[in-house]
GROMACS .gro file of C-alpha atoms in nm:
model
  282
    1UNK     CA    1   0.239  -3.533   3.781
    2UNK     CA    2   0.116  -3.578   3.411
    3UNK     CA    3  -0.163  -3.795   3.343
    4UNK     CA    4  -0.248  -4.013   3.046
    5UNK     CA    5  -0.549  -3.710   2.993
    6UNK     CA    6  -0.301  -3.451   2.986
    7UNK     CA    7  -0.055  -3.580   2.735
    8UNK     CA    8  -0.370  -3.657   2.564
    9UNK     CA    9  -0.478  -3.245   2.542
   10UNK     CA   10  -0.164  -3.231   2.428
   11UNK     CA   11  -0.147  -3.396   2.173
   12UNK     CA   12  -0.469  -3.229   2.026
   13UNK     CA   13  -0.357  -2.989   1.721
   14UNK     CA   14  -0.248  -2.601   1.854
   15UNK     CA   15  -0.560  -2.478   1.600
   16UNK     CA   16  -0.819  -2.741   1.757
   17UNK     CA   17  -0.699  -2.582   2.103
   18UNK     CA   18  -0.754  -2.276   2.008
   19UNK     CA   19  -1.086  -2.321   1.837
   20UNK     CA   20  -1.206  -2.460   2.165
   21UNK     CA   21  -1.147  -2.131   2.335
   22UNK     CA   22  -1.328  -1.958   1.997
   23UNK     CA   23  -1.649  -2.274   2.065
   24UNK     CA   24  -1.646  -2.193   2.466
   25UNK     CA   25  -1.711  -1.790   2.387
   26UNK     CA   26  -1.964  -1.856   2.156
   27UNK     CA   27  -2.170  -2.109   2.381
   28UNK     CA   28  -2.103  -1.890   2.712
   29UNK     CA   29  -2.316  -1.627   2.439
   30UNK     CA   30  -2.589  -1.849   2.364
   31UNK     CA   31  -2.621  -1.893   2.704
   32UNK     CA   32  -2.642  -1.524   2.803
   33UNK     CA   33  -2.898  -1.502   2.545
   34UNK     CA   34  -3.061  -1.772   2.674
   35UNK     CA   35  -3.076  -1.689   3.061
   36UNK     CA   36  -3.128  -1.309   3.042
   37UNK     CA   37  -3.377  -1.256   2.758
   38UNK     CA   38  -3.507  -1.631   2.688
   39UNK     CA   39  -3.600  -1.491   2.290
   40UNK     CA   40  -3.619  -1.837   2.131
   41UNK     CA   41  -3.552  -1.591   1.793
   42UNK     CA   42  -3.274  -1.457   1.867
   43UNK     CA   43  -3.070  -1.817   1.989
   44UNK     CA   44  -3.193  -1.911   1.662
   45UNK     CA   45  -3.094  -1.565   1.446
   46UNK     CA   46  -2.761  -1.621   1.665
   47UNK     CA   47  -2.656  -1.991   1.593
   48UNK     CA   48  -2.699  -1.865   1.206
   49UNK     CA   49  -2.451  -1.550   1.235
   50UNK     CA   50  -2.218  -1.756   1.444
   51UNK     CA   51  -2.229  -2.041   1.239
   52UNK     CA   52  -2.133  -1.798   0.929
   53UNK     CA   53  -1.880  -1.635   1.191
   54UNK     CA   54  -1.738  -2.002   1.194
   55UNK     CA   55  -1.697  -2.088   0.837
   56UNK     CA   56  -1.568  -1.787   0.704
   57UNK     CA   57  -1.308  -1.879   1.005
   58UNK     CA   58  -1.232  -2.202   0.865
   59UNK     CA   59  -1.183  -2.068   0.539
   60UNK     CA   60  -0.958  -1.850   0.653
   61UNK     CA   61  -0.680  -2.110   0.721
   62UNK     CA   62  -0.545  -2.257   1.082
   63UNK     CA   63  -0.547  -2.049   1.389
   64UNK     CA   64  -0.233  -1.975   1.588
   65UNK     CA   65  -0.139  -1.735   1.878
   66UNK     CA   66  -0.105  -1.418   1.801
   67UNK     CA   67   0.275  -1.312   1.767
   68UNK     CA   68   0.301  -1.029   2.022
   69UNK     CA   69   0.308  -1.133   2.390
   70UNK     CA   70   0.139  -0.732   2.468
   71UNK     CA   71  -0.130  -0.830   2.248
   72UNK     CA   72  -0.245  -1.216   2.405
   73UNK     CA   73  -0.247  -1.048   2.759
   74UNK     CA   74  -0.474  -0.760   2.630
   75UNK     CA   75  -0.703  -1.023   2.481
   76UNK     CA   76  -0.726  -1.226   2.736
   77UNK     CA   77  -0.730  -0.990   3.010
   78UNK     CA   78  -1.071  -0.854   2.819
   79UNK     CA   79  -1.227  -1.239   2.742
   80UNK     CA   80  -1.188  -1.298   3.121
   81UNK     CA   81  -1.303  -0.953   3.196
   82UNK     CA   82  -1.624  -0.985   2.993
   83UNK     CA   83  -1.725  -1.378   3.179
   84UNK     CA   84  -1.613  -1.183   3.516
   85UNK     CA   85  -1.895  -0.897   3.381
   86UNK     CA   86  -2.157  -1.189   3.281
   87UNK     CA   87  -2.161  -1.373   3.645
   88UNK     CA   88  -2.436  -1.415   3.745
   89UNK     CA   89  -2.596  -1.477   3.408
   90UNK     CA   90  -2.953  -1.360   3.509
   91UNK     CA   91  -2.796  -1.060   3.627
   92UNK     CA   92  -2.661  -0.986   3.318
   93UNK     CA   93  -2.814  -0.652   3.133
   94UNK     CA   94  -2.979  -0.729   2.828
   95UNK     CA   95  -2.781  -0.431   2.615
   96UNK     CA   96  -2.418  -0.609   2.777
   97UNK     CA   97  -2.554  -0.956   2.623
   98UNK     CA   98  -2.629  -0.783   2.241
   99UNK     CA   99  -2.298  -0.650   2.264
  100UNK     CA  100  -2.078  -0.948   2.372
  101UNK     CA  101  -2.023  -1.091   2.015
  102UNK     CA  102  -1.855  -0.782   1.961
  103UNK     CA  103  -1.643  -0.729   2.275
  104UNK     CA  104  -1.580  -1.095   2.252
  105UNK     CA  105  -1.438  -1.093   1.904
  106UNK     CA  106  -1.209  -0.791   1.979
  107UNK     CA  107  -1.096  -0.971   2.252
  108UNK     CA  108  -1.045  -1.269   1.993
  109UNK     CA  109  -0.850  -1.061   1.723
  110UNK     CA  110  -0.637  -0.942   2.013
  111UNK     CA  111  -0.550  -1.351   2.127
  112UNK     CA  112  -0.534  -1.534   1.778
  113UNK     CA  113  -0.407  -1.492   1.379
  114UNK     CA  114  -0.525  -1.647   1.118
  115UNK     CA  115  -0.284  -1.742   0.772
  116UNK     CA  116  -0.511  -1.571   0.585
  117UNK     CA  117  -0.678  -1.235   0.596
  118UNK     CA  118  -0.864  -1.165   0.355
  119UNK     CA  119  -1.236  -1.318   0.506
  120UNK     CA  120  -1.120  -1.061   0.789
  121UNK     CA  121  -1.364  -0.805   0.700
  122UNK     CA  122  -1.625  -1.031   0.629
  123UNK     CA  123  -1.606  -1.191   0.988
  124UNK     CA  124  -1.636  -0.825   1.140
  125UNK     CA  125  -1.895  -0.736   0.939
  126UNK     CA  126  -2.103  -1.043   1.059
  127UNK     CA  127  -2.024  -0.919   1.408
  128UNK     CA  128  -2.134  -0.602   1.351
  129UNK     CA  129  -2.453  -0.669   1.259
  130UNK     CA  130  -2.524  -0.925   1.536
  131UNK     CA  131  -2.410  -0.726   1.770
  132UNK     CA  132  -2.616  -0.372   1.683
  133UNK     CA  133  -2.952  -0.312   1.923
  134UNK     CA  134  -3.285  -0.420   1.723
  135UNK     CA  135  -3.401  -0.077   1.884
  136UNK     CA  136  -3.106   0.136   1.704
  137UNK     CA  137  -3.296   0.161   1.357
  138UNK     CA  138  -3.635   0.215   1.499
  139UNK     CA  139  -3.501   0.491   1.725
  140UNK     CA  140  -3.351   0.655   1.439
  141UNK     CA  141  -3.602   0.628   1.213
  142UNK     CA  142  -3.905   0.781   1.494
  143UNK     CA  143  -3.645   1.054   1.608
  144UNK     CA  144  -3.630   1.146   1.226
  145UNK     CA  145  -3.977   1.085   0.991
  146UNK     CA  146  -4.201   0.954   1.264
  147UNK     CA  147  -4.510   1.095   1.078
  148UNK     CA  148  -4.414   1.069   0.721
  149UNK     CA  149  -4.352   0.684   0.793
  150UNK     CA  150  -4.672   0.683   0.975
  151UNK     CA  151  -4.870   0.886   0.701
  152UNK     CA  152  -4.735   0.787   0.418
  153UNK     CA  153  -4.833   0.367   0.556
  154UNK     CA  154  -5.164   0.485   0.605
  155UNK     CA  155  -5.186   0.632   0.269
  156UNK     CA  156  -5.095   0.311   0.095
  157UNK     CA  157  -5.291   0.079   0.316
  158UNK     CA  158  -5.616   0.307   0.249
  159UNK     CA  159  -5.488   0.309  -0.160
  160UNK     CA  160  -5.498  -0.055  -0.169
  161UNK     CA  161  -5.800  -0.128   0.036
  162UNK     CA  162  -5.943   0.119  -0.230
  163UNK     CA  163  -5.788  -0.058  -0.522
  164UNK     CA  164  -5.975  -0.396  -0.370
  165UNK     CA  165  -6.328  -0.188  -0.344
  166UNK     CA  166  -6.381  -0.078   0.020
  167UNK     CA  167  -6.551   0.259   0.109
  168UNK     CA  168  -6.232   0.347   0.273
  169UNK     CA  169  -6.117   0.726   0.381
  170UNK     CA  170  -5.779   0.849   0.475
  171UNK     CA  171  -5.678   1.138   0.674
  172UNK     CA  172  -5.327   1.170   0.827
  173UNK     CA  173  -5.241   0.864   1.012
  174UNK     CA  174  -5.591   0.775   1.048
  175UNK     CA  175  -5.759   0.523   0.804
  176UNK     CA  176  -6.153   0.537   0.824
  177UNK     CA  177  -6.406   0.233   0.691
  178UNK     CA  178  -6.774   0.206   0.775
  179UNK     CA  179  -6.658  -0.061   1.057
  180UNK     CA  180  -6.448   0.172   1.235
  181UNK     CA  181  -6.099   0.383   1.231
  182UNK     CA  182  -5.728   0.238   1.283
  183UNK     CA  183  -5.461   0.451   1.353
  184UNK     CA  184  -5.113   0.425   1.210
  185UNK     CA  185  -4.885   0.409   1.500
  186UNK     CA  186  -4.499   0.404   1.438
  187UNK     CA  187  -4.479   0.033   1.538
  188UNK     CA  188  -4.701  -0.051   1.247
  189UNK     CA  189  -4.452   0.129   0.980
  190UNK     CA  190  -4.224  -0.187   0.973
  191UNK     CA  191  -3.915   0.031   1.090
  192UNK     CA  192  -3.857  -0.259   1.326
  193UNK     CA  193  -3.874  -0.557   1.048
  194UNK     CA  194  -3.628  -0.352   0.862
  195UNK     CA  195  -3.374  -0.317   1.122
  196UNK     CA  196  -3.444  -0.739   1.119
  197UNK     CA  197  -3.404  -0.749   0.726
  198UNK     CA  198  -3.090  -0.503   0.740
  199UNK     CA  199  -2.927  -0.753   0.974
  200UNK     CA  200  -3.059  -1.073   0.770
  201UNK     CA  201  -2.915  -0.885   0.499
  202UNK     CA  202  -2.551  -0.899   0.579
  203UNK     CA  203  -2.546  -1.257   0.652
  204UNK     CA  204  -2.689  -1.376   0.362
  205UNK     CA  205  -2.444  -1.147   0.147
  206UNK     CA  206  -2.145  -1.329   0.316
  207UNK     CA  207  -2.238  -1.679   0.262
  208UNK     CA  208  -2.351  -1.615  -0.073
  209UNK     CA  209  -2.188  -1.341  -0.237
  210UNK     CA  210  -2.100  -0.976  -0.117
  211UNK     CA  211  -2.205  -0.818  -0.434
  212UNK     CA  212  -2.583  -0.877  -0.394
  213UNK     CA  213  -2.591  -0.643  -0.047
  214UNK     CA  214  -2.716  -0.355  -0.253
  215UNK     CA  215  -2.969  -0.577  -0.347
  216UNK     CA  216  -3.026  -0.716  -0.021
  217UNK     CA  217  -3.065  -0.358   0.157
  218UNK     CA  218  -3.335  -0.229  -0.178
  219UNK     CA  219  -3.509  -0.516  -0.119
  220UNK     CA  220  -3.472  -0.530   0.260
  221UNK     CA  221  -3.680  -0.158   0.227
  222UNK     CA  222  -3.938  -0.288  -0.008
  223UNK     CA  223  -4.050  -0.572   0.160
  224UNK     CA  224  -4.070  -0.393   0.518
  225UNK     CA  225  -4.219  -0.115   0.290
  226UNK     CA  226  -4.487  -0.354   0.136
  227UNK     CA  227  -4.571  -0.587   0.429
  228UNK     CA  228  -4.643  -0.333   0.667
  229UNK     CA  229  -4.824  -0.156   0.456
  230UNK     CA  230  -5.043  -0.492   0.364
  231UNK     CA  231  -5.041  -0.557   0.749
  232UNK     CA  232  -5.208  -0.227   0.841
  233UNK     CA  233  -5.450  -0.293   0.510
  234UNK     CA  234  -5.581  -0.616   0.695
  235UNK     CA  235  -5.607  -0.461   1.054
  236UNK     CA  236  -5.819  -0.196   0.884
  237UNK     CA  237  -6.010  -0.410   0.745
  238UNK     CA  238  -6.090  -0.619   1.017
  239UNK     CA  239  -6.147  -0.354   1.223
  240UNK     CA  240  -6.498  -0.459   1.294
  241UNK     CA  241  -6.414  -0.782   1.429
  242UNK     CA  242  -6.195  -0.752   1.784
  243UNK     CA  243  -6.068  -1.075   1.761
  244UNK     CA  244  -5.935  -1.069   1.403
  245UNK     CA  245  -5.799  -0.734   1.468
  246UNK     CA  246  -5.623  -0.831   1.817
  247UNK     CA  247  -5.526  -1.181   1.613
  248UNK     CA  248  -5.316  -0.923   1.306
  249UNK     CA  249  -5.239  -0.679   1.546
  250UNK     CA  250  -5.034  -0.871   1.846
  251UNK     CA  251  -4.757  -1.062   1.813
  252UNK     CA  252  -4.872  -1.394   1.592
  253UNK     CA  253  -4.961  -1.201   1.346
  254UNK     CA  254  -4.693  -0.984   1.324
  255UNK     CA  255  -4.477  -1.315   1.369
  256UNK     CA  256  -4.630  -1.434   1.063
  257UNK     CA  257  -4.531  -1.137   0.844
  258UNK     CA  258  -4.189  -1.163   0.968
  259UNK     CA  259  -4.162  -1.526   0.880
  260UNK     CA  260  -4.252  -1.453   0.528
  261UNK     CA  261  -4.033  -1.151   0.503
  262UNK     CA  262  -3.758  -1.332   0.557
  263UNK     CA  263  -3.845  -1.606   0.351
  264UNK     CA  264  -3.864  -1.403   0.076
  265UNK     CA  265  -3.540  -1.232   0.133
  266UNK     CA  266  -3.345  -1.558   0.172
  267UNK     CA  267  -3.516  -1.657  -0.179
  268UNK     CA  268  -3.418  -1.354  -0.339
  269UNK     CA  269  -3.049  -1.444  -0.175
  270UNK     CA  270  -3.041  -1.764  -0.307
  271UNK     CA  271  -3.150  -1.780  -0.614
  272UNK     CA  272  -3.296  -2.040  -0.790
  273UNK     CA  273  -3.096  -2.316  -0.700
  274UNK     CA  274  -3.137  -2.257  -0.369
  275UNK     CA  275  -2.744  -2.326  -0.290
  276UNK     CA  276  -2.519  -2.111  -0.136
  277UNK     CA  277  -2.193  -2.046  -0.247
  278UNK     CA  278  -1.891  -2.310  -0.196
  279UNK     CA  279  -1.655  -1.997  -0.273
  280UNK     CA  280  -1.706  -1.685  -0.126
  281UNK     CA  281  -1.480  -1.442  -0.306
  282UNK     CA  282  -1.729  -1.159  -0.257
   0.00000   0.00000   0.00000
């Protein structure tokens, strides 16, 4: 027997429906982040790329079924296979939960069409990049110039504590002051800040303008380039003092070099006015 409720749901537009379905995957997401890793940061960097994932939805006109019968089923058959794959939550691994945007949005494509496609590639792209491992750059990077990242930091850091007037000596990855000698390790090359840039990098090119990614990526390098070469400066500096040096080496400071990295990345995104673009033609 039909309730008031149910003629109610149906009465709710066939595109609100639908985007319910599209709201449910991306909460059940935020959740998985949520009870698996509990990174506050990456909820947050999430919310942003979905919320992006969103509007360049909307902006691509109503959502409807997709035509072929073959191609719900598949869709469905995967979106119910990946919640199957996520229960229990906490026993969810961590490398499944990075790459359910992904999964999910294949899934998605597979269920739904859009009238327009031409903010198709832009929405995948914005997947993409949520959904790569933070490790995937790093690990590429170590496999490949693990020393000349790590010698060529220590050589600026020791150049600009130089520059500033410290008795400061260089050898290798080693960087040697009358207070004592840091070592360069591969963690302090900013490989790992890029990979966050690189990422930050594609989402700010979508909801402003896809032209400036060349930009983005340059200056994605230089800043990773410059801040880790300006954190290792400090640490080397400090070197003397254990709690200074545990204070720039752990994780609040490195949090505070990543806060200002992407700071001024978004700047350099946004330009002057600080707006984003109301029309994205790319």
């Amino acid at each position: 027997m039909m309730t008031d409720q149910s003629f109610s749901l149906l009465r709710i537009p066939l595109s609100s429906r639908i985007a319910l379905l599209g709201l449910g995957l991306v909460g059940w997401h935020i959740a998985l982040i949520v009870g698996v890793t509990g990174n506050a940061d990456q909820v947050v960097l999430s919310l942003l790329f979905w919320g992006a994932i969103v509007d360049q939805g909307r902006q691509a006109g109503p959502l409807r079924w997709a035509r072929s019968p073959l191609a719900r089923i598949l869709g469905l058959a995967l979106l119910a296979l990946l919640c199957l794959k996520s229960l229990p939550i906490t026993a969810t691994e961590s490398a499944f939960v990075r790459l359910f945007p992904l999964l999910a949005f294949a899934g998605w494509s597979l269920v739904v069409r859009q009238g327009q496609s031409g903010h198709g590639w832009k929405v995948w792209a914005l997947v993409v990049a949520l959904s790569v491992p933070p490790r995937t750059l790093p690990l590429v990077l170590e496999t490949v110039l693990d020393r000349p990242l790590r010698v060529a930091t220590a050589a600026a850091a020791a150049f600009g504590l130089h520059f500033l007037g410290f008795d400061v000596a260089q050898q290798g990855t080693f960087i040697q002051l009358p207070s004592g000698t840091v070592e360069v390790e591969f963690a302090c090359t900013g490989a790992a800040l890029l990979g966050l840039l690189l990422q930050v990098s594609v989402l700010l090119a979508v909801v402003t303008a896809w032209a400036k990614i060349r930009g983005l990526i340059l200056g994605s390098v230089a800043i990773a380039a410059l801040l880790s070469t300006v954190r290792v400066a400090i640490m080397a500096a400090v070197v003397g003092n254990e709690a200074l040096f545990q204070f720039w080496h752990g994780s609040s400071g490195g949090q505070l070099f990543t806060l200002l990295a992407l700071a001024i990345l978004s700047y350099s995104a946004l330009g002057k006015d600080g707006r984003l673009a109301t029309h994205n033609n790319g």
